[in-house]
mmCIF file of C-alpha atoms in Angstrom:
data_model
loop_
_atom_site.group_PDB
_atom_site.id
_atom_site.type_symbol
_atom_site.label_atom_id
_atom_site.label_comp_id
_atom_site.label_asym_id
_atom_site.label_seq_id
_atom_site.Cartn_x
_atom_site.Cartn_y
_atom_site.Cartn_z
ATOM 1 C CA UNK A 1 -21.720 18.975 -25.299
ATOM 2 C CA UNK A 2 -21.729 17.699 -21.736
ATOM 3 C CA UNK A 3 -23.010 19.964 -19.021
ATOM 4 C CA UNK A 4 -21.022 20.765 -15.895
ATOM 5 C CA UNK A 5 -22.060 18.911 -12.726
ATOM 6 C CA UNK A 6 -25.001 20.665 -11.041
ATOM 7 C CA UNK A 7 -23.169 20.806 -7.709
ATOM 8 C CA UNK A 8 -20.232 22.674 -9.242
ATOM 9 C CA UNK A 9 -17.804 20.133 -7.783
ATOM 10 C CA UNK A 10 -15.608 19.823 -10.895
ATOM 11 C CA UNK A 11 -14.210 22.227 -13.444
ATOM 12 C CA UNK A 12 -14.617 20.718 -16.908
ATOM 13 C CA UNK A 13 -11.392 22.334 -18.131
ATOM 14 C CA UNK A 14 -9.243 19.951 -16.082
ATOM 15 C CA UNK A 15 -11.405 16.848 -16.285
ATOM 16 C CA UNK A 16 -10.150 13.684 -17.946
ATOM 17 C CA UNK A 17 -12.064 13.349 -21.266
ATOM 18 C CA UNK A 18 -13.336 9.890 -20.340
ATOM 19 C CA UNK A 19 -14.805 11.346 -17.148
ATOM 20 C CA UNK A 20 -16.406 14.246 -18.984
ATOM 21 C CA UNK A 21 -17.997 12.226 -21.746
ATOM 22 C CA UNK A 22 -18.759 8.832 -20.210
ATOM 23 C CA UNK A 23 -17.807 7.970 -16.603
ATOM 24 C CA UNK A 24 -19.419 10.913 -14.801
ATOM 25 C CA UNK A 25 -22.484 11.207 -17.075
ATOM 26 C CA UNK A 26 -23.138 7.503 -16.475
ATOM 27 C CA UNK A 27 -22.704 7.895 -12.714
ATOM 28 C CA UNK A 28 -24.967 10.954 -12.769
ATOM 29 C CA UNK A 29 -27.663 8.971 -14.553
ATOM 30 C CA UNK A 30 -27.577 6.436 -11.692
ATOM 31 C CA UNK A 31 -27.759 9.102 -8.983
ATOM 32 C CA UNK A 32 -31.588 9.454 -8.879
ATOM 33 C CA UNK A 33 -31.936 5.695 -8.465
ATOM 34 C CA UNK A 34 -29.380 5.629 -5.657
ATOM 35 C CA UNK A 35 -31.121 8.505 -3.884
ATOM 36 C CA UNK A 36 -34.530 6.879 -4.270
ATOM 37 C CA UNK A 37 -33.355 3.726 -2.516
ATOM 38 C CA UNK A 38 -31.269 5.580 0.067
ATOM 39 C CA UNK A 39 -27.965 3.983 -0.919
ATOM 40 C CA UNK A 40 -25.183 5.452 1.299
ATOM 41 C CA UNK A 41 -22.109 6.893 -0.393
ATOM 42 C CA UNK A 42 -19.798 4.708 1.709
ATOM 43 C CA UNK A 43 -21.648 1.589 0.575
ATOM 44 C CA UNK A 44 -21.024 2.542 -3.054
ATOM 45 C CA UNK A 45 -17.313 2.991 -2.256
ATOM 46 C CA UNK A 46 -17.184 -0.553 -0.847
ATOM 47 C CA UNK A 47 -19.109 -1.967 -3.829
ATOM 48 C CA UNK A 48 -16.592 -0.255 -6.090
ATOM 49 C CA UNK A 49 -13.788 -1.991 -4.202
ATOM 50 C CA UNK A 50 -15.497 -5.359 -4.753
ATOM 51 C CA UNK A 51 -15.874 -4.651 -8.471
ATOM 52 C CA UNK A 52 -12.186 -3.740 -8.585
ATOM 53 C CA UNK A 53 -11.339 -7.002 -6.824
ATOM 54 C CA UNK A 54 -13.229 -8.877 -9.529
ATOM 55 C CA UNK A 55 -11.214 -6.984 -12.161
ATOM 56 C CA UNK A 56 -7.970 -8.021 -10.441
ATOM 57 C CA UNK A 57 -9.094 -11.661 -10.534
ATOM 58 C CA UNK A 58 -10.034 -11.429 -14.224
ATOM 59 C CA UNK A 59 -6.677 -9.929 -15.218
ATOM 60 C CA UNK A 60 -4.733 -12.992 -14.070
ATOM 61 C CA UNK A 61 -6.992 -15.625 -15.637
ATOM 62 C CA UNK A 62 -5.286 -15.291 -18.993
ATOM 63 C CA UNK A 63 -6.682 -14.842 -22.451
ATOM 64 C CA UNK A 64 -7.954 -11.831 -24.375
ATOM 65 C CA UNK A 65 -11.564 -12.353 -23.308
ATOM 66 C CA UNK A 66 -10.748 -12.205 -19.598
ATOM 67 C CA UNK A 67 -8.593 -9.106 -20.040
ATOM 68 C CA UNK A 68 -11.510 -7.421 -21.804
ATOM 69 C CA UNK A 69 -13.826 -8.459 -18.953
ATOM 70 C CA UNK A 70 -11.298 -6.998 -16.503
ATOM 71 C CA UNK A 71 -11.390 -3.717 -18.419
ATOM 72 C CA UNK A 72 -15.202 -3.622 -18.280
ATOM 73 C CA UNK A 73 -15.144 -4.320 -14.543
ATOM 74 C CA UNK A 74 -12.556 -1.568 -14.078
ATOM 75 C CA UNK A 75 -14.839 0.856 -15.896
ATOM 76 C CA UNK A 76 -17.652 -0.222 -13.572
ATOM 77 C CA UNK A 77 -15.429 0.605 -10.620
ATOM 78 C CA UNK A 78 -14.676 4.056 -12.063
ATOM 79 C CA UNK A 79 -18.416 4.714 -12.374
ATOM 80 C CA UNK A 80 -18.950 3.662 -8.747
ATOM 81 C CA UNK A 81 -16.047 5.876 -7.723
ATOM 82 C CA UNK A 82 -17.776 8.864 -9.321
ATOM 83 C CA UNK A 83 -21.192 7.955 -7.953
ATOM 84 C CA UNK A 84 -20.187 7.795 -4.283
ATOM 85 C CA UNK A 85 -19.052 11.418 -4.278
ATOM 86 C CA UNK A 86 -22.221 12.522 -6.065
ATOM 87 C CA UNK A 87 -24.357 10.796 -3.437
ATOM 88 C CA UNK A 88 -22.381 12.368 -0.593
ATOM 89 C CA UNK A 89 -22.779 15.868 -2.038
ATOM 90 C CA UNK A 90 -26.447 15.398 -2.937
ATOM 91 C CA UNK A 91 -27.341 14.135 0.550
ATOM 92 C CA UNK A 92 -25.018 16.430 2.508
ATOM 93 C CA UNK A 93 -23.276 13.409 4.037
ATOM 94 C CA UNK A 94 -19.731 14.208 2.888
ATOM 95 C CA UNK A 95 -17.265 13.698 5.752
ATOM 96 C CA UNK A 96 -13.570 13.271 6.444
ATOM 97 C CA UNK A 97 -14.141 9.584 7.144
ATOM 98 C CA UNK A 98 -16.046 9.152 3.888
ATOM 99 C CA UNK A 99 -13.282 10.902 1.966
ATOM 100 C CA UNK A 100 -10.732 8.638 3.645
ATOM 101 C CA UNK A 101 -12.782 5.521 2.875
ATOM 102 C CA UNK A 102 -13.135 6.607 -0.746
ATOM 103 C CA UNK A 103 -9.370 7.059 -0.985
ATOM 104 C CA UNK A 104 -8.691 3.702 0.672
ATOM 105 C CA UNK A 105 -11.082 1.911 -1.692
ATOM 106 C CA UNK A 106 -9.556 3.655 -4.703
ATOM 107 C CA UNK A 107 -6.024 2.694 -3.694
ATOM 108 C CA UNK A 108 -7.296 -0.714 -2.606
ATOM 109 C CA UNK A 109 -8.422 -1.582 -6.126
ATOM 110 C CA UNK A 110 -4.943 -0.979 -7.496
ATOM 111 C CA UNK A 111 -3.324 -2.793 -4.554
ATOM 112 C CA UNK A 112 -5.409 -5.854 -5.403
ATOM 113 C CA UNK A 113 -4.524 -5.615 -9.095
ATOM 114 C CA UNK A 114 -0.837 -5.205 -8.270
ATOM 115 C CA UNK A 115 -0.921 -8.176 -5.883
ATOM 116 C CA UNK A 116 -2.736 -10.349 -8.411
ATOM 117 C CA UNK A 117 -0.294 -9.547 -11.205
ATOM 118 C CA UNK A 118 2.769 -9.911 -8.968
ATOM 119 C CA UNK A 119 1.502 -13.282 -7.748
ATOM 120 C CA UNK A 120 0.899 -14.415 -11.323
ATOM 121 C CA UNK A 121 4.415 -13.356 -12.359
ATOM 122 C CA UNK A 122 5.827 -14.959 -9.229
ATOM 123 C CA UNK A 123 9.423 -13.697 -9.413
ATOM 124 C CA UNK A 124 11.338 -11.581 -6.848
ATOM 125 C CA UNK A 125 11.936 -8.991 -9.555
ATOM 126 C CA UNK A 126 8.235 -8.832 -10.305
ATOM 127 C CA UNK A 127 7.373 -8.305 -6.646
ATOM 128 C CA UNK A 128 10.048 -5.624 -6.243
ATOM 129 C CA UNK A 129 8.753 -3.796 -9.307
ATOM 130 C CA UNK A 130 5.152 -4.056 -8.090
ATOM 131 C CA UNK A 131 6.050 -2.643 -4.668
ATOM 132 C CA UNK A 132 8.035 0.248 -6.156
ATOM 133 C CA UNK A 133 5.197 1.071 -8.550
ATOM 134 C CA UNK A 134 2.659 0.843 -5.733
ATOM 135 C CA UNK A 135 4.569 3.335 -3.596
ATOM 136 C CA UNK A 136 4.941 5.713 -6.543
ATOM 137 C CA UNK A 137 1.240 5.361 -7.300
ATOM 138 C CA UNK A 138 0.179 6.126 -3.734
ATOM 139 C CA UNK A 139 2.296 9.271 -3.520
ATOM 140 C CA UNK A 140 1.326 10.509 -6.982
ATOM 141 C CA UNK A 141 -2.400 10.003 -6.447
ATOM 142 C CA UNK A 142 -2.474 11.627 -3.014
ATOM 143 C CA UNK A 143 -0.569 14.666 -4.247
ATOM 144 C CA UNK A 144 -2.809 14.998 -7.296
ATOM 145 C CA UNK A 145 -5.955 14.865 -5.187
ATOM 146 C CA UNK A 146 -4.548 17.655 -3.037
ATOM 147 C CA UNK A 147 -3.746 19.774 -6.101
ATOM 148 C CA UNK A 148 -7.203 19.248 -7.562
ATOM 149 C CA UNK A 149 -8.977 20.101 -4.302
ATOM 150 C CA UNK A 150 -6.977 23.319 -3.949
ATOM 151 C CA UNK A 151 -7.693 24.303 -7.547
ATOM 152 C CA UNK A 152 -11.458 23.942 -7.132
ATOM 153 C CA UNK A 153 -11.493 25.759 -3.803
ATOM 154 C CA UNK A 154 -9.408 28.666 -5.067
ATOM 155 C CA UNK A 155 -11.483 28.928 -8.230
ATOM 156 C CA UNK A 156 -14.356 30.019 -5.984
ATOM 157 C CA UNK A 157 -12.198 32.656 -4.289
ATOM 158 C CA UNK A 158 -11.921 30.683 -1.041
ATOM 159 C CA UNK A 159 -8.562 30.874 0.703
ATOM 160 C CA UNK A 160 -7.203 28.499 3.337
ATOM 161 C CA UNK A 161 -4.425 30.312 5.143
ATOM 162 C CA UNK A 162 -4.414 28.060 8.202
ATOM 163 C CA UNK A 163 -4.278 24.289 8.038
ATOM 164 C CA UNK A 164 -7.633 22.637 8.760
ATOM 165 C CA UNK A 165 -8.118 21.129 12.196
ATOM 166 C CA UNK A 166 -6.636 17.631 12.265
ATOM 167 C CA UNK A 167 -9.037 14.718 12.354
ATOM 168 C CA UNK A 168 -9.327 12.604 15.475
ATOM 169 C CA UNK A 169 -8.836 9.531 13.284
ATOM 170 C CA UNK A 170 -5.068 8.874 12.948
ATOM 171 C CA UNK A 171 -5.476 7.250 9.528
ATOM 172 C CA UNK A 172 -7.392 10.274 8.222
ATOM 173 C CA UNK A 173 -4.691 12.558 9.677
ATOM 174 C CA UNK A 174 -1.994 10.597 7.860
ATOM 175 C CA UNK A 175 -3.885 10.700 4.566
ATOM 176 C CA UNK A 176 -4.524 14.455 4.866
ATOM 177 C CA UNK A 177 -0.884 15.102 5.765
ATOM 178 C CA UNK A 178 0.331 13.317 2.638
ATOM 179 C CA UNK A 179 -2.206 14.938 0.331
ATOM 180 C CA UNK A 180 -1.542 18.404 1.769
ATOM 181 C CA UNK A 181 2.251 18.236 2.129
ATOM 182 C CA UNK A 182 3.052 20.044 -1.129
ATOM 183 C CA UNK A 183 0.170 22.440 -0.576
ATOM 184 C CA UNK A 184 1.991 24.023 2.357
ATOM 185 C CA UNK A 185 4.359 25.558 -0.181
ATOM 186 C CA UNK A 186 1.383 27.470 -1.546
ATOM 187 C CA UNK A 187 0.707 29.394 1.680
ATOM 188 C CA UNK A 188 1.911 32.754 0.215
ATOM 189 C CA UNK A 189 -0.711 32.362 -2.508
ATOM 190 C CA UNK A 190 -3.390 31.592 0.077
ATOM 191 C CA UNK A 191 -2.483 34.766 1.967
ATOM 192 C CA UNK A 192 -2.642 36.805 -1.254
ATOM 193 C CA UNK A 193 -6.059 35.342 -2.051
ATOM 194 C CA UNK A 194 -7.334 35.916 1.488
ATOM 195 C CA UNK A 195 -6.282 39.577 1.466
ATOM 196 C CA UNK A 196 -7.452 40.380 -2.059
ATOM 197 C CA UNK A 197 -10.435 42.778 -2.201
ATOM 198 C CA UNK A 198 -11.607 40.891 -5.306
ATOM 199 C CA UNK A 199 -11.111 37.307 -4.233
ATOM 200 C CA UNK A 200 -13.463 35.760 -6.794
ATOM 201 C CA UNK A 201 -11.770 37.547 -9.696
ATOM 202 C CA UNK A 202 -8.379 36.660 -8.227
ATOM 203 C CA UNK A 203 -9.404 32.998 -8.030
ATOM 204 C CA UNK A 204 -10.842 32.955 -11.547
ATOM 205 C CA UNK A 205 -7.696 34.514 -13.040
ATOM 206 C CA UNK A 206 -5.501 32.100 -11.107
ATOM 207 C CA UNK A 207 -7.566 29.169 -12.371
ATOM 208 C CA UNK A 208 -7.131 30.273 -15.981
ATOM 209 C CA UNK A 209 -3.352 30.090 -15.619
ATOM 210 C CA UNK A 210 -3.453 26.929 -13.489
ATOM 211 C CA UNK A 211 -5.494 24.955 -16.037
ATOM 212 C CA UNK A 212 -2.439 23.855 -18.138
ATOM 213 C CA UNK A 213 -0.488 22.297 -15.216
ATOM 214 C CA UNK A 214 -3.691 20.766 -13.871
ATOM 215 C CA UNK A 215 -4.402 19.216 -17.265
ATOM 216 C CA UNK A 216 -0.942 17.693 -17.202
ATOM 217 C CA UNK A 217 -1.530 16.378 -13.685
ATOM 218 C CA UNK A 218 -4.839 14.853 -14.804
ATOM 219 C CA UNK A 219 -2.721 12.140 -16.444
ATOM 220 C CA UNK A 220 -2.353 10.815 -12.887
ATOM 221 C CA UNK A 221 -6.036 9.894 -12.694
ATOM 222 C CA UNK A 222 -7.199 6.327 -12.206
ATOM 223 C CA UNK A 223 -8.687 6.408 -15.721
ATOM 224 C CA UNK A 224 -5.240 6.637 -17.320
ATOM 225 C CA UNK A 225 -3.939 3.832 -15.134
ATOM 226 C CA UNK A 226 -6.910 1.596 -15.972
ATOM 227 C CA UNK A 227 -6.148 2.044 -19.678
ATOM 228 C CA UNK A 228 -2.421 1.468 -19.126
ATOM 229 C CA UNK A 229 -3.038 -1.762 -17.193
ATOM 230 C CA UNK A 230 -5.349 -3.018 -19.927
ATOM 231 C CA UNK A 231 -2.846 -2.248 -22.707
ATOM 232 C CA UNK A 232 0.033 -3.868 -20.806
ATOM 233 C CA UNK A 233 -1.999 -7.003 -20.046
ATOM 234 C CA UNK A 234 -3.453 -7.314 -23.541
ATOM 235 C CA UNK A 235 0.154 -7.189 -24.774
ATOM 236 C CA UNK A 236 1.036 -9.953 -22.324
ATOM 237 C CA UNK A 237 3.564 -7.790 -20.446
ATOM 238 C CA UNK A 238 1.977 -6.404 -17.255
ATOM 239 C CA UNK A 239 5.363 -5.210 -16.001
ATOM 240 C CA UNK A 240 5.209 -2.470 -18.651
ATOM 241 C CA UNK A 241 2.479 -0.820 -16.590
ATOM 242 C CA UNK A 242 4.658 -0.741 -13.506
ATOM 243 C CA UNK A 243 7.494 0.887 -15.449
ATOM 244 C CA UNK A 244 4.970 3.390 -16.798
ATOM 245 C CA UNK A 245 3.966 4.140 -13.195
ATOM 246 C CA UNK A 246 7.517 4.507 -11.918
ATOM 247 C CA UNK A 247 9.082 6.576 -14.706
ATOM 248 C CA UNK A 248 6.706 8.586 -16.954
ATOM 249 C CA UNK A 249 4.020 9.225 -14.324
ATOM 250 C CA UNK A 250 6.605 10.247 -11.734
ATOM 251 C CA UNK A 251 8.085 12.734 -14.201
ATOM 252 C CA UNK A 252 4.609 14.069 -14.979
ATOM 253 C CA UNK A 253 3.879 14.496 -11.267
ATOM 254 C CA UNK A 254 7.137 16.375 -10.658
ATOM 255 C CA UNK A 255 6.749 18.677 -13.668
ATOM 256 C CA UNK A 256 3.081 19.384 -12.898
ATOM 257 C CA UNK A 257 3.754 20.208 -9.252
ATOM 258 C CA UNK A 258 6.604 22.588 -10.074
ATOM 259 C CA UNK A 259 4.531 24.223 -12.825
ATOM 260 C CA UNK A 260 1.597 24.755 -10.462
ATOM 261 C CA UNK A 261 3.867 26.262 -7.792
ATOM 262 C CA UNK A 262 5.224 28.707 -10.387
ATOM 263 C CA UNK A 263 1.674 29.817 -11.216
ATOM 264 C CA UNK A 264 1.031 30.376 -7.509
ATOM 265 C CA UNK A 265 4.234 32.376 -7.160
ATOM 266 C CA UNK A 266 3.242 34.756 -9.950
ATOM 267 C CA UNK A 267 -0.019 35.563 -8.187
ATOM 268 C CA UNK A 268 1.534 35.755 -4.748
ATOM 269 C CA UNK A 269 4.251 38.195 -5.918
ATOM 270 C CA UNK A 270 3.990 41.804 -4.719
ATOM 271 C CA UNK A 271 1.718 44.031 -6.783
ATOM 272 C CA UNK A 272 4.715 46.244 -7.547
ATOM 273 C CA UNK A 273 6.637 43.406 -9.169
ATOM 274 C CA UNK A 274 8.778 44.744 -12.001
ATOM 275 C CA UNK A 275 7.613 41.908 -14.186
ATOM 276 C CA UNK A 276 4.015 42.889 -13.777
ATOM 277 C CA UNK A 277 3.002 39.302 -13.165
ATOM 278 C CA UNK A 278 0.332 40.274 -10.690
ATOM 279 C CA UNK A 279 -2.200 42.971 -11.679
ATOM 280 C CA UNK A 280 -2.278 45.928 -9.308
ATOM 281 C CA UNK A 281 -5.972 45.598 -8.470
ATOM 282 C CA UNK A 282 -5.157 42.405 -6.547
ATOM 283 C CA UNK A 283 -3.170 44.416 -3.991
#
């Protein structure tokens, strides 16, 4: 059995299995070495982007061997993506800029892969499909990150009734606005959590019911996309990945978001609700 992260940053119930059993344990094993040499979290994010760029190059070289190498490089990027956050939390250097840089590097890896594949295909239809999939990917990922952050915060009984102060960096403000757009619909829940006399119990009970939609939304992680790209390329049809991004993942995002909002509504309902969805001690 894997142990939960010592910093309590992730709930194992909603973690992608590959993260739980391989990606994050591997990154955690590298953490002491990174701390010993004083490697900054932002530097690891940039290294991850470079590894992802190498994966993009390998995918378009052709042949089974190069596709397998691209998969291995992609896994290396996922490990770096987990390690940068661990370093930031361990050193107390987490910041809005670092979070933005991490997001840019994460999206940047897929942008490079999309560009490489679209260039290799070289048709207007291929480019149009790549652009549509890229837009869908960006929206899906940003929304998922917002959902996951809210879940972990609420699990600890911490409410956020008012929007956080906007960053002075316009790019960070834009990223936060996109990631938090759907979250504004959850304000009634935040008020209920903030006014509950047993906030930690409230948060824990909410989390129990929110686990199923969050598990569904975990299909939007980079890990799933890395596997999908590999399978599409090994089959010689990279456009299949873009269709997977546009149709099934978009449906998953929509269903998961609506499901999560319904969980919030049950807990934000008045304590006197005739359905009894919200226990009276939360009032």
